[in-house]
Coordinates of C-alpha atoms and ligand atoms in Angstrom, one line a residue:
Chain A
M1 CA 46.7 47.5 49.0
I2 CA 47.2 46.3 45.5
E3 CA 49.7 43.3 44.5
V4 CA 50.9 42.7 41.3
V5 CA 52.5 39.2 40.9
D6 CA 54.3 38.2 37.5
L7 CA 52.0 40.3 35.4
C8 CA 52.8 40.0 31.9
K9 CA 50.7 41.4 28.7
D10 CA 51.0 40.6 25.3
F11 CA 49.3 42.5 22.3
G12 CA 49.3 40.1 19.6
D13 CA 53.3 38.7 19.4
I14 CA 54.5 41.9 21.3
R15 CA 55.1 41.4 25.2
V16 CA 54.5 44.8 26.6
L17 CA 54.7 43.9 30.2
D18 CA 57.1 41.4 31.2
G19 CA 56.8 39.9 34.8
I20 CA 55.8 42.7 36.8
N21 CA 56.1 42.4 40.3
M22 CA 55.0 45.4 42.7
R23 CA 52.9 46.4 45.8
I24 CA 51.2 49.6 46.4
E25 CA 50.6 49.9 50.1
N26 CA 47.8 51.9 51.6
G27 CA 48.5 55.5 51.7
E28 CA 51.3 55.4 49.2
Q29 CA 51.7 57.5 46.3
V30 CA 53.1 55.7 43.6
A31 CA 54.6 57.5 40.6
I32 CA 55.2 55.3 37.6
I33 CA 57.7 56.8 34.8
G34 CA 59.4 55.9 32.0
P35 CA 59.7 56.1 28.1
S36 CA 56.9 56.2 25.9
G37 CA 55.8 53.1 24.9
S38 CA 57.3 51.5 27.8
G39 CA 54.0 49.9 29.2
K40 CA 53.0 52.5 31.8
S41 CA 49.5 53.1 30.5
T42 CA 49.2 49.3 30.1
L43 CA 50.4 48.7 33.8
L44 CA 47.8 51.0 35.2
R45 CA 44.8 49.8 33.1
C46 CA 45.7 46.2 34.3
L47 CA 45.3 47.2 38.2
N48 CA 41.4 47.9 37.6
L49 CA 41.4 45.3 34.6
L50 CA 40.7 47.6 31.8
E51 CA 43.2 45.8 30.2
R52 CA 43.2 41.9 31.0
P53 CA 46.6 40.6 32.0
T54 CA 48.0 37.8 29.4
S55 CA 49.2 36.2 32.8
G56 CA 50.1 36.7 36.2
Q57 CA 47.9 38.1 39.2
V58 CA 46.5 41.5 40.5
I59 CA 45.3 41.3 44.0
V60 CA 43.4 43.9 45.7
D61 CA 43.2 43.6 49.4
G62 CA 43.5 39.9 49.0
I63 CA 41.5 39.5 46.2
D64 CA 42.6 38.1 42.9
I65 CA 40.9 40.4 40.4
T66 CA 42.2 38.6 37.3
D67 CA 40.0 35.4 38.6
P68 CA 36.9 35.3 36.0
K69 CA 34.9 34.6 39.2
T70 CA 35.8 37.9 40.8
N71 CA 33.0 40.6 40.2
I72 CA 35.2 43.4 38.8
N73 CA 32.7 46.1 38.8
L74 CA 32.6 46.0 42.8
I75 CA 36.3 46.1 42.8
R76 CA 36.2 49.2 40.4
R77 CA 33.9 50.8 42.7
R78 CA 36.8 51.1 45.0
M79 CA 39.3 52.3 42.2
G80 CA 38.8 55.8 40.8
M81 CA 40.6 56.3 37.4
V82 CA 41.5 59.4 35.8
F83 CA 42.2 59.6 31.8
Q84 CA 44.7 61.6 30.0
S85 CA 41.7 62.6 27.7
F86 CA 39.3 63.2 30.7
N87 CA 36.5 61.2 29.0
L88 CA 33.8 63.3 30.9
F89 CA 30.2 62.6 29.6
P90 CA 29.6 65.1 26.9
H91 CA 25.7 64.6 27.1
L92 CA 25.8 65.3 31.0
S93 CA 26.1 68.3 33.0
V94 CA 28.9 68.3 35.3
K95 CA 26.4 67.7 38.2
N96 CA 25.2 64.6 36.3
N97 CA 28.3 63.3 35.4
I98 CA 29.6 63.3 39.0
T99 CA 26.2 61.7 40.3
L100 CA 25.6 59.2 37.6
A101 CA 27.7 56.3 38.9
P102 CA 26.6 56.7 42.5
L103 CA 23.0 57.0 41.6
Q104 CA 23.0 54.2 39.2
L105 CA 24.8 51.7 41.5
K106 CA 22.1 52.9 44.2
L107 CA 24.8 54.0 46.7
A108 CA 23.5 57.2 47.6
T109 CA 20.1 59.3 47.4
K110 CA 19.5 61.7 44.6
A111 CA 20.0 64.5 47.6
E112 CA 23.1 62.7 49.0
A113 CA 24.8 62.2 45.4
E114 CA 24.3 66.2 44.3
E115 CA 25.3 67.3 48.0
R116 CA 28.4 65.4 47.4
A117 CA 28.8 66.6 43.9
A118 CA 28.5 70.1 45.0
E119 CA 31.1 69.5 47.8
L120 CA 33.5 67.7 45.8
L121 CA 33.1 70.5 43.1
R122 CA 34.0 73.0 45.7
R123 CA 37.0 71.0 46.6
V124 CA 38.3 71.1 42.9
G125 CA 37.3 75.0 42.7
L126 CA 34.4 74.5 40.4
L127 CA 31.6 75.0 42.1
D128 CA 30.4 77.6 39.9
K129 CA 30.2 75.2 36.8
I130 CA 28.0 72.6 38.5
N131 CA 25.2 73.2 35.7
E132 CA 27.6 73.7 32.7
F133 CA 28.3 71.1 30.2
P134 CA 31.7 69.4 29.9
Q135 CA 32.2 70.9 26.4
R136 CA 32.0 74.3 27.7
L137 CA 35.0 73.7 30.1
S138 CA 38.7 74.1 29.5
G139 CA 40.9 70.9 29.7
G140 CA 42.0 71.6 32.9
Q141 CA 38.7 72.4 34.2
Q142 CA 37.5 69.1 32.6
Q143 CA 40.1 67.2 34.2
R144 CA 39.0 68.6 37.6
V145 CA 35.6 67.4 37.1
A146 CA 37.0 64.2 36.0
I147 CA 38.7 63.8 39.5
A148 CA 35.6 65.0 41.2
R149 CA 33.6 62.2 39.4
S150 CA 36.0 59.3 40.5
L151 CA 36.0 60.7 44.2
A152 CA 32.1 60.5 44.3
M153 CA 32.7 57.0 44.4
R154 CA 34.6 57.3 47.6
P155 CA 37.6 55.4 46.1
E156 CA 40.4 53.6 48.3
V157 CA 42.6 54.0 45.5
M158 CA 43.0 56.5 42.7
L159 CA 44.9 55.8 39.2
F160 CA 45.8 58.5 37.3
D161 CA 47.2 58.0 33.7
E162 CA 49.1 61.2 32.6
P163 CA 46.2 63.5 33.8
T164 CA 48.1 66.7 32.6
S165 CA 49.6 65.4 29.4
A166 CA 46.7 66.7 27.3
L167 CA 46.5 70.0 28.8
D168 CA 48.0 73.7 27.8
P169 CA 51.1 74.4 30.2
E170 CA 48.9 77.2 32.0
M171 CA 46.4 74.5 33.2
I172 CA 48.7 71.8 34.3
R173 CA 48.9 73.4 37.6
E174 CA 45.4 73.7 38.6
V175 CA 45.1 69.8 38.0
L176 CA 48.4 69.0 39.6
D177 CA 47.6 71.1 42.9
V178 CA 44.1 69.0 43.0
I179 CA 46.1 65.7 43.0
R180 CA 48.8 67.1 45.5
D181 CA 45.9 67.9 48.1
L182 CA 44.6 64.5 47.6
A183 CA 47.8 63.0 48.2
A184 CA 48.5 65.1 51.2
E185 CA 45.4 63.7 52.7
G186 CA 46.7 60.4 52.4
M187 CA 44.9 59.1 49.4
T188 CA 46.7 55.7 47.9
M189 CA 47.3 56.4 44.3
A190 CA 49.2 55.2 41.5
I191 CA 50.2 57.9 38.8
V192 CA 51.8 57.6 35.5
T193 CA 53.3 61.2 34.8
H194 CA 55.8 62.9 32.9
E195 CA 56.0 65.9 35.1
M196 CA 59.3 64.5 36.8
Y197 CA 59.4 67.5 39.6
F198 CA 55.7 66.5 40.5
A199 CA 56.6 63.2 40.9
R200 CA 59.6 64.1 43.0
D201 CA 57.3 66.2 45.3
V202 CA 54.5 64.1 45.6
A203 CA 55.4 60.5 45.2
S204 CA 56.3 58.3 48.1
R205 CA 57.7 55.9 45.7
V206 CA 58.9 55.9 42.1
I207 CA 58.9 53.2 39.6
F208 CA 60.8 53.5 36.5
L209 CA 59.3 51.4 33.8
D210 CA 61.6 50.4 30.7
Q211 CA 60.5 48.1 27.8
G212 CA 57.8 46.5 30.3
Q213 CA 59.9 45.6 33.1
I214 CA 60.6 47.5 36.3
A215 CA 64.1 48.8 35.7
E216 CA 64.4 50.6 38.9
E217 CA 62.2 51.8 42.0
G218 CA 62.7 53.5 45.1
P219 CA 61.9 56.6 47.1
P220 CA 62.0 59.6 44.8
E221 CA 65.4 61.1 46.4
Q222 CA 67.0 58.0 45.5
V223 CA 65.6 57.6 42.0
F224 CA 66.0 61.1 40.8
K225 CA 69.2 61.8 42.6
N226 CA 71.3 58.9 42.6
P227 CA 69.8 56.4 39.9
Q228 CA 71.6 53.1 39.7
G229 CA 70.4 51.6 36.1
E230 CA 72.2 53.1 33.1
R231 CA 68.8 53.4 31.5
T232 CA 67.5 55.0 34.3
K233 CA 70.1 57.5 34.1
A234 CA 69.8 58.0 30.2
F235 CA 66.0 58.7 30.5
L236 CA 66.3 60.9 33.3
A237 CA 68.9 63.0 31.7
Q238 CA 66.7 63.2 29.0
V239 CA 63.6 64.2 30.5
L240 CA 65.1 66.7 33.0
I241 CA 66.8 68.6 30.1
N242 CA 63.6 69.3 28.8
Chain B
M1 CA -11.6 47.7 20.9
W2 CA -11.9 48.7 17.2
D3 CA -14.5 51.1 17.9
S4 CA -12.1 53.0 20.2
L5 CA -9.5 52.6 17.4
E6 CA -12.3 53.9 14.6
L7 CA -12.8 56.7 17.2
R8 CA -9.4 57.6 17.5
R9 CA -9.0 57.5 13.7
R10 CA -11.8 60.1 13.6
Q11 CA -10.4 62.3 15.7
R12 CA -7.0 62.1 14.0
R13 CA -8.6 62.7 10.8
R14 CA -10.3 65.9 12.4
S15 CA -6.9 67.4 13.5
L16 CA -5.3 66.3 10.4
Y17 CA -7.8 68.4 8.2
R18 CA -6.9 71.4 10.3
W19 CA -3.5 70.7 9.8
L20 CA -3.9 70.3 5.9
L21 CA -5.9 73.3 5.8
S22 CA -3.2 75.2 7.8
M23 CA -0.9 74.1 5.3
P24 CA 0.0 76.5 2.5
A25 CA 2.0 73.8 1.0
V26 CA -1.4 72.3 -0.1
L27 CA -2.1 75.3 -2.6
P28 CA -0.3 73.4 -5.6
L29 CA -3.4 71.1 -5.4
L30 CA -5.3 74.1 -7.4
F31 CA -2.7 73.2 -10.2
F32 CA -5.1 70.4 -10.9
T33 CA -7.8 72.7 -11.7
G34 CA -6.1 74.9 -14.0
E35 CA -5.0 74.9 -17.4
N36 CA -1.8 72.8 -16.7
V37 CA -3.4 69.8 -15.9
A38 CA -5.3 70.1 -19.6
A39 CA -2.0 70.0 -20.8
L40 CA -0.5 67.5 -18.4
N41 CA -3.4 65.2 -19.3
T42 CA -3.1 65.7 -23.1
I43 CA 0.9 64.7 -22.6
F44 CA 0.5 62.0 -20.1
V45 CA -3.2 60.6 -20.7
G46 CA -3.6 61.3 -24.3
Q47 CA -7.0 62.7 -23.6
S48 CA -8.0 66.0 -24.0
A49 CA -9.9 68.4 -21.7
E50 CA -12.6 68.6 -24.2
Q51 CA -13.3 64.9 -24.6
S52 CA -13.4 64.2 -20.8
G53 CA -15.6 67.2 -20.2
G54 CA -13.5 69.5 -18.6
I55 CA -10.8 69.5 -16.2
A56 CA -13.2 71.0 -13.4
E57 CA -15.7 68.5 -14.1
E58 CA -12.8 65.6 -14.1
F59 CA -11.8 66.9 -10.8
Y60 CA -15.2 66.8 -9.4
R61 CA -16.0 63.4 -10.5
N62 CA -12.6 62.0 -9.1
F63 CA -12.5 64.1 -5.6
I64 CA -15.9 65.5 -5.0
E65 CA -18.5 63.2 -6.1
G66 CA -19.3 60.8 -3.3
G67 CA -17.0 62.3 -1.1
R68 CA -14.1 60.4 -2.5
Y69 CA -11.5 62.9 -1.2
M70 CA -12.3 61.3 1.9
W71 CA -10.6 57.9 0.4
L72 CA -7.6 59.8 0.0
L73 CA -7.8 61.3 3.6
D74 CA -8.5 57.8 5.0
G75 CA -5.7 56.6 2.7
L76 CA -3.2 59.2 3.9
L77 CA -4.3 58.3 7.8
L78 CA -3.4 54.9 7.2
T79 CA -0.1 55.5 5.2
L80 CA 0.7 57.8 8.3
F81 CA -0.2 55.1 10.9
M82 CA 1.6 52.2 9.1
S83 CA 4.7 54.4 8.8
A84 CA 4.7 55.6 12.6
M85 CA 4.0 52.2 13.6
A86 CA 6.7 50.6 11.6
A87 CA 9.0 53.2 12.9
L88 CA 8.5 52.6 16.3
I89 CA 8.8 48.8 16.0
G90 CA 11.9 49.2 13.6
M91 CA 13.5 51.4 16.0
I92 CA 13.1 49.0 19.0
I93 CA 14.1 45.9 17.2
G94 CA 16.8 48.1 15.9
L95 CA 18.2 48.9 19.1
I96 CA 18.3 45.6 20.5
L97 CA 20.0 43.8 17.2
S98 CA 22.5 46.7 17.2
V99 CA 23.2 46.1 21.3
I100 CA 23.7 42.4 20.5
R101 CA 25.9 42.8 17.6
V102 CA 28.2 45.6 19.3
S103 CA 28.1 43.8 22.6
Y104 CA 29.5 40.7 20.6
R105 CA 32.4 42.5 19.2
A106 CA 33.1 44.2 22.5
G107 CA 33.4 40.7 24.0
V108 CA 30.1 40.2 25.8
R109 CA 29.3 37.3 23.7
I110 CA 26.0 35.4 23.6
P111 CA 26.7 33.5 20.3
I112 CA 22.9 32.5 19.6
L113 CA 21.7 35.7 19.8
N114 CA 24.4 37.3 17.9
A115 CA 23.9 34.8 15.1
L116 CA 20.4 35.1 15.1
A117 CA 20.6 39.0 14.7
G118 CA 23.2 38.7 12.1
A119 CA 20.7 36.5 10.2
Y120 CA 18.0 38.7 10.7
I121 CA 19.7 41.4 9.4
A122 CA 21.2 39.7 6.2
V123 CA 18.0 38.3 5.5
I124 CA 15.8 41.8 5.8
R125 CA 18.5 43.7 3.9
G126 CA 18.9 40.8 1.3
T127 CA 15.4 40.4 0.3
P128 CA 12.3 42.8 -1.1
V129 CA 10.6 44.6 1.2
M130 CA 7.6 43.6 -0.7
V131 CA 8.0 39.9 -0.8
Q132 CA 8.8 40.2 3.3
L133 CA 5.1 42.0 3.3
L134 CA 3.7 39.1 1.2
I135 CA 5.4 36.4 3.3
I136 CA 4.2 38.0 6.7
Y137 CA 0.5 38.7 5.8
F138 CA -0.2 35.4 3.7
S139 CA 2.1 32.7 5.3
I140 CA 3.0 33.8 8.9
F141 CA -0.4 35.6 9.7
G142 CA -2.0 33.6 7.0
N143 CA -4.5 32.0 9.7
L144 CA -5.4 34.9 11.8
T145 CA -7.5 36.7 9.3
D146 CA -9.3 38.9 11.9
I147 CA -6.2 41.1 12.5
P148 CA -6.6 44.2 10.4
P149 CA -3.9 43.8 7.4
V150 CA -3.1 47.8 8.3
L151 CA -1.7 46.2 11.7
V152 CA 0.1 43.3 9.8
A153 CA 1.5 45.8 7.2
G154 CA 2.8 48.1 10.1
L155 CA 4.5 45.3 11.8
A156 CA 6.0 44.1 8.5
F157 CA 7.3 47.3 7.7
G158 CA 8.6 47.5 11.4
I159 CA 10.2 44.2 10.8
N160 CA 12.0 45.4 7.7
S161 CA 12.9 48.6 9.0
G162 CA 14.4 47.1 12.2
G163 CA 17.0 45.5 9.7
Y164 CA 18.2 48.9 8.4
M165 CA 17.9 50.7 12.0
A166 CA 20.2 48.2 13.6
E167 CA 23.0 49.1 11.0
I168 CA 22.2 52.9 11.6
F169 CA 22.5 52.4 15.3
R170 CA 25.4 50.0 15.2
A171 CA 27.3 52.7 13.1
G172 CA 26.0 55.4 15.8
I173 CA 27.3 53.2 18.7
E174 CA 30.6 52.6 16.9
S175 CA 30.9 56.3 16.7
I176 CA 31.1 56.8 20.3
G177 CA 34.9 57.1 21.4
V178 CA 35.9 53.6 23.6
G179 CA 37.0 56.4 26.4
Q180 CA 33.5 56.7 27.2
T181 CA 33.2 53.2 28.0
E182 CA 36.3 53.0 29.9
A183 CA 35.3 55.8 31.9
G184 CA 32.0 54.3 32.7
R185 CA 33.3 50.8 33.3
S186 CA 36.1 52.3 35.5
L187 CA 33.3 54.0 37.7
G188 CA 32.0 50.3 38.3
L189 CA 29.2 50.8 36.1
S190 CA 28.5 47.1 34.3
Y191 CA 28.6 47.0 30.7
G192 CA 24.8 47.2 30.4
Q193 CA 24.6 50.1 32.7
T194 CA 27.3 51.9 30.5
M195 CA 25.6 51.1 27.4
R196 CA 22.2 52.6 28.7
R197 CA 23.2 55.7 30.6
I198 CA 26.6 56.6 28.6
I199 CA 26.6 55.2 25.0
L200 CA 23.1 54.8 23.9
P201 CA 22.1 58.3 24.7
Q202 CA 25.1 59.9 22.8
A203 CA 24.7 57.4 19.8
I204 CA 20.8 57.9 19.6
R205 CA 21.5 61.6 19.4
N206 CA 24.1 61.1 16.8
V207 CA 21.8 59.2 14.5
L208 CA 18.5 61.0 14.7
P209 CA 19.1 62.6 11.1
T210 CA 19.6 59.5 9.8
M211 CA 16.7 57.9 11.8
F212 CA 14.7 60.6 10.1
N213 CA 15.4 59.9 7.0
E214 CA 14.9 56.3 7.5
F215 CA 11.4 57.3 8.2
I216 CA 10.8 59.3 5.2
T217 CA 12.0 56.2 3.1
L218 CA 9.6 54.3 5.2
L219 CA 6.6 56.5 4.3
K220 CA 7.3 55.9 0.5
E221 CA 8.0 52.1 1.1
T222 CA 4.7 51.6 2.6
S223 CA 2.9 52.4 -0.6
V224 CA 3.1 48.8 -1.6
A225 CA 0.8 47.8 1.3
G226 CA -2.2 47.9 -0.9
F227 CA -0.9 44.4 -1.9
I228 CA -2.2 42.9 1.4
A229 CA -5.5 44.9 1.0
V230 CA -4.7 48.0 3.0
D231 CA -6.4 50.9 1.5
D232 CA -3.4 53.3 2.1
L233 CA -2.9 56.4 0.0
T234 CA -1.7 54.6 -2.9
R235 CA -4.4 51.9 -3.1
A236 CA -6.9 54.8 -2.3
G237 CA -5.6 56.8 -5.2
N238 CA -6.0 53.7 -7.5
N239 CA -9.4 52.9 -6.1
I240 CA -10.6 56.2 -7.5
R241 CA -9.0 55.7 -10.6
S242 CA -10.6 52.3 -11.2
K243 CA -13.9 53.8 -10.5
T244 CA -13.8 56.9 -12.5
W245 CA -11.3 55.6 -15.2
S246 CA -9.3 59.0 -14.9
N247 CA -5.6 59.3 -14.1
Q248 CA -5.9 62.6 -12.0
P249 CA -6.2 60.6 -8.6
L250 CA -2.6 59.1 -9.1
Y251 CA -1.2 62.6 -9.5
A252 CA -2.9 63.7 -6.6
V253 CA -1.5 61.0 -4.6
A254 CA 2.0 61.6 -6.1
L255 CA 1.8 65.3 -5.2
I256 CA 0.6 64.4 -1.6
Y257 CA 3.6 61.7 -1.1
L258 CA 5.9 64.6 -2.5
V259 CA 4.4 67.6 0.0
L260 CA 5.0 64.9 3.0
V261 CA 8.4 64.4 2.0
L262 CA 9.4 67.6 1.3
G263 CA 7.8 69.0 4.5
L264 CA 9.5 66.4 6.6
T265 CA 12.8 66.9 4.7
R266 CA 12.4 70.5 5.5
L267 CA 11.7 69.5 9.3
L268 CA 14.9 67.6 9.3
S269 CA 17.1 70.4 8.1
V270 CA 15.6 72.5 10.6
L271 CA 16.4 69.8 13.3
E272 CA 19.9 69.4 12.0
K273 CA 20.5 73.0 12.1
R274 CA 19.2 73.1 15.6
M275 CA 21.4 70.4 17.0
R276 CA 24.3 72.0 15.5
R277 CA 23.6 75.3 17.1
S278 CA 23.2 73.4 20.7
D279 CA 26.5 71.6 19.7
R280 CA 28.4 75.0 19.1
R281 CA 26.7 76.4 22.3
A282 CA 27.7 73.8 24.3
T283 CA 31.4 74.0 22.9
G284 CA 31.0 77.6 23.7
T285 CA 32.3 78.6 20.1
D286 CA 29.6 80.9 18.9
Ligands
ATP301 N1 45.3 47.8 22.7 C1 46.6 47.9 22.2 N2 46.8 46.9 21.2 C2 48.0 47.0 20.7 N3 49.1 47.4 21.1 C3 49.0 48.3 22.1 C4 47.8 48.6 22.9 N4 47.8 49.4 23.7 C5 49.2 49.6 23.8 N5 49.9 49.0 22.8 C6 51.2 49.0 22.6 O1 51.8 48.6 23.8 C7 53.0 49.4 24.1 C8 53.0 50.0 25.4 O2 51.6 50.9 25.5 P1 51.5 51.7 26.5 O3 50.5 52.6 26.2 O4 51.2 51.3 27.7 O5 52.9 52.7 26.5 P2 53.0 54.1 27.6 O6 54.3 53.6 28.6 O7 52.0 54.7 28.5 O8 53.4 55.2 26.6 P3 53.2 56.8 26.6 O9 54.0 57.3 27.6 O10 53.2 57.3 25.0 O11 51.4 56.9 26.9 C9 52.9 50.2 23.0 O12 54.2 49.7 22.0 C10 51.9 50.4 22.4 O13 51.9 50.5 21.2
MG302 MG1 50.5 55.8 28.1

């Protein structure tokens, strides 16, 4: 369970997140939507402290991770993150991309880690690419490997930052299907996305972020079919036309 | 201990001969026995072949008599040894300095180390290598006279090279996108683990050609080691010159450096081509 309390984030003079309060319960799938520049990525990155909040707290299972005394590395092991630009390690094979962290952190033996890598790759439909290098994979394949890499740490929460925005249209589906499966298995996740239909189908709750504030939130049926705020209406009208 | 070094030196010398013999690039040495040298001698030395008793005879006096070609080969060996030692030390120092500097900028701050690293790089890059060599030999190692000068020289050039390698590595590390660090950290790896397993392997590969160039520069720079009594290639040539009063050995020395540098440059371009090819293979565009 992640709890965000009065979270603010400034970049220089600009307040990018302005008093965010939210909770992500175990087993929830939260979609974060909103216009470009509204602070979605920043919010997500504050959840695993890739971005350090200017003020406020992020509490993971009762531990305030913004407390300098908290060992953030231990928290991050339990929170997978998937980036828009995949960020696979180009100098490592697919297998080594997936086994690097578990082995480096001594969470598994080599045999265990490799077995798990194979199992995860089978799950994302890429077992045949296990010895390939990332550059030889399509964007969609790379993103699926990136998801497998995160899952290798057996995270309790997954954070997705626009996982399909860098993909050609024909590859979006294969990545969304993997995420959908994860959601169906009950994985807790926060996903920043511009795929409104996907958010509607997969999310148990939708958060609409605007100018660094949560302008509206609720179950997808409510937010998409019957938005309350004017800004939400305007945003949805714009993105759903496209 | 020095006996074993001597032994190794001899072994290396033997394999070096084989290497030299197999190198067609050495053929230009014949150049020195031909008409050309007579002309060169006249031009550069103002001494005609007749006066000095014939080119072949001069060549004999310089290189064959008293086995003086061995001086050059021994010198070459020392030059290569110093360069290799310096390159190794330079790489280690450079790597450490660059990681300190980059980490500081990334917010992993040890102010004293960072200041020391900054000062080191400034001093090394801001003073002539020759001066550094003299200071290290006479001042820092001044009382430790039983250490062979070639080791002091290797260390001095390594310390020098470290300052330059630091900047090479720093550029290499900074060329790796921040997404790589974020991916590593988001998996729970520490800053150090991310650096070691993700950033440095990519950075080092990216700067291999630059590092290789630095080695070539180093090879030439070691030619001032003679000032601290290392009989390196340059000084060996000069030693022969002072015995025979002929300038031929200096040309021979120049030629050996040239062959080495051209050979290494050639090797570098092969290496770069191969790296590019493997990059292309990796991206599947070939
Ligand atoms: N490292 C940074 N330094 C300075 N400003 C930043 C930084 N990161 C983000 N910003 C600014 O913060 C604001 C919010 O950025 P953020 O990336 O969170 O938006 P977003 O909602 O994810 O947008 P998008 O949909 O385009 O990804 C933007 O105005 C952006 O320019
Ligand atoms: Mg974003």
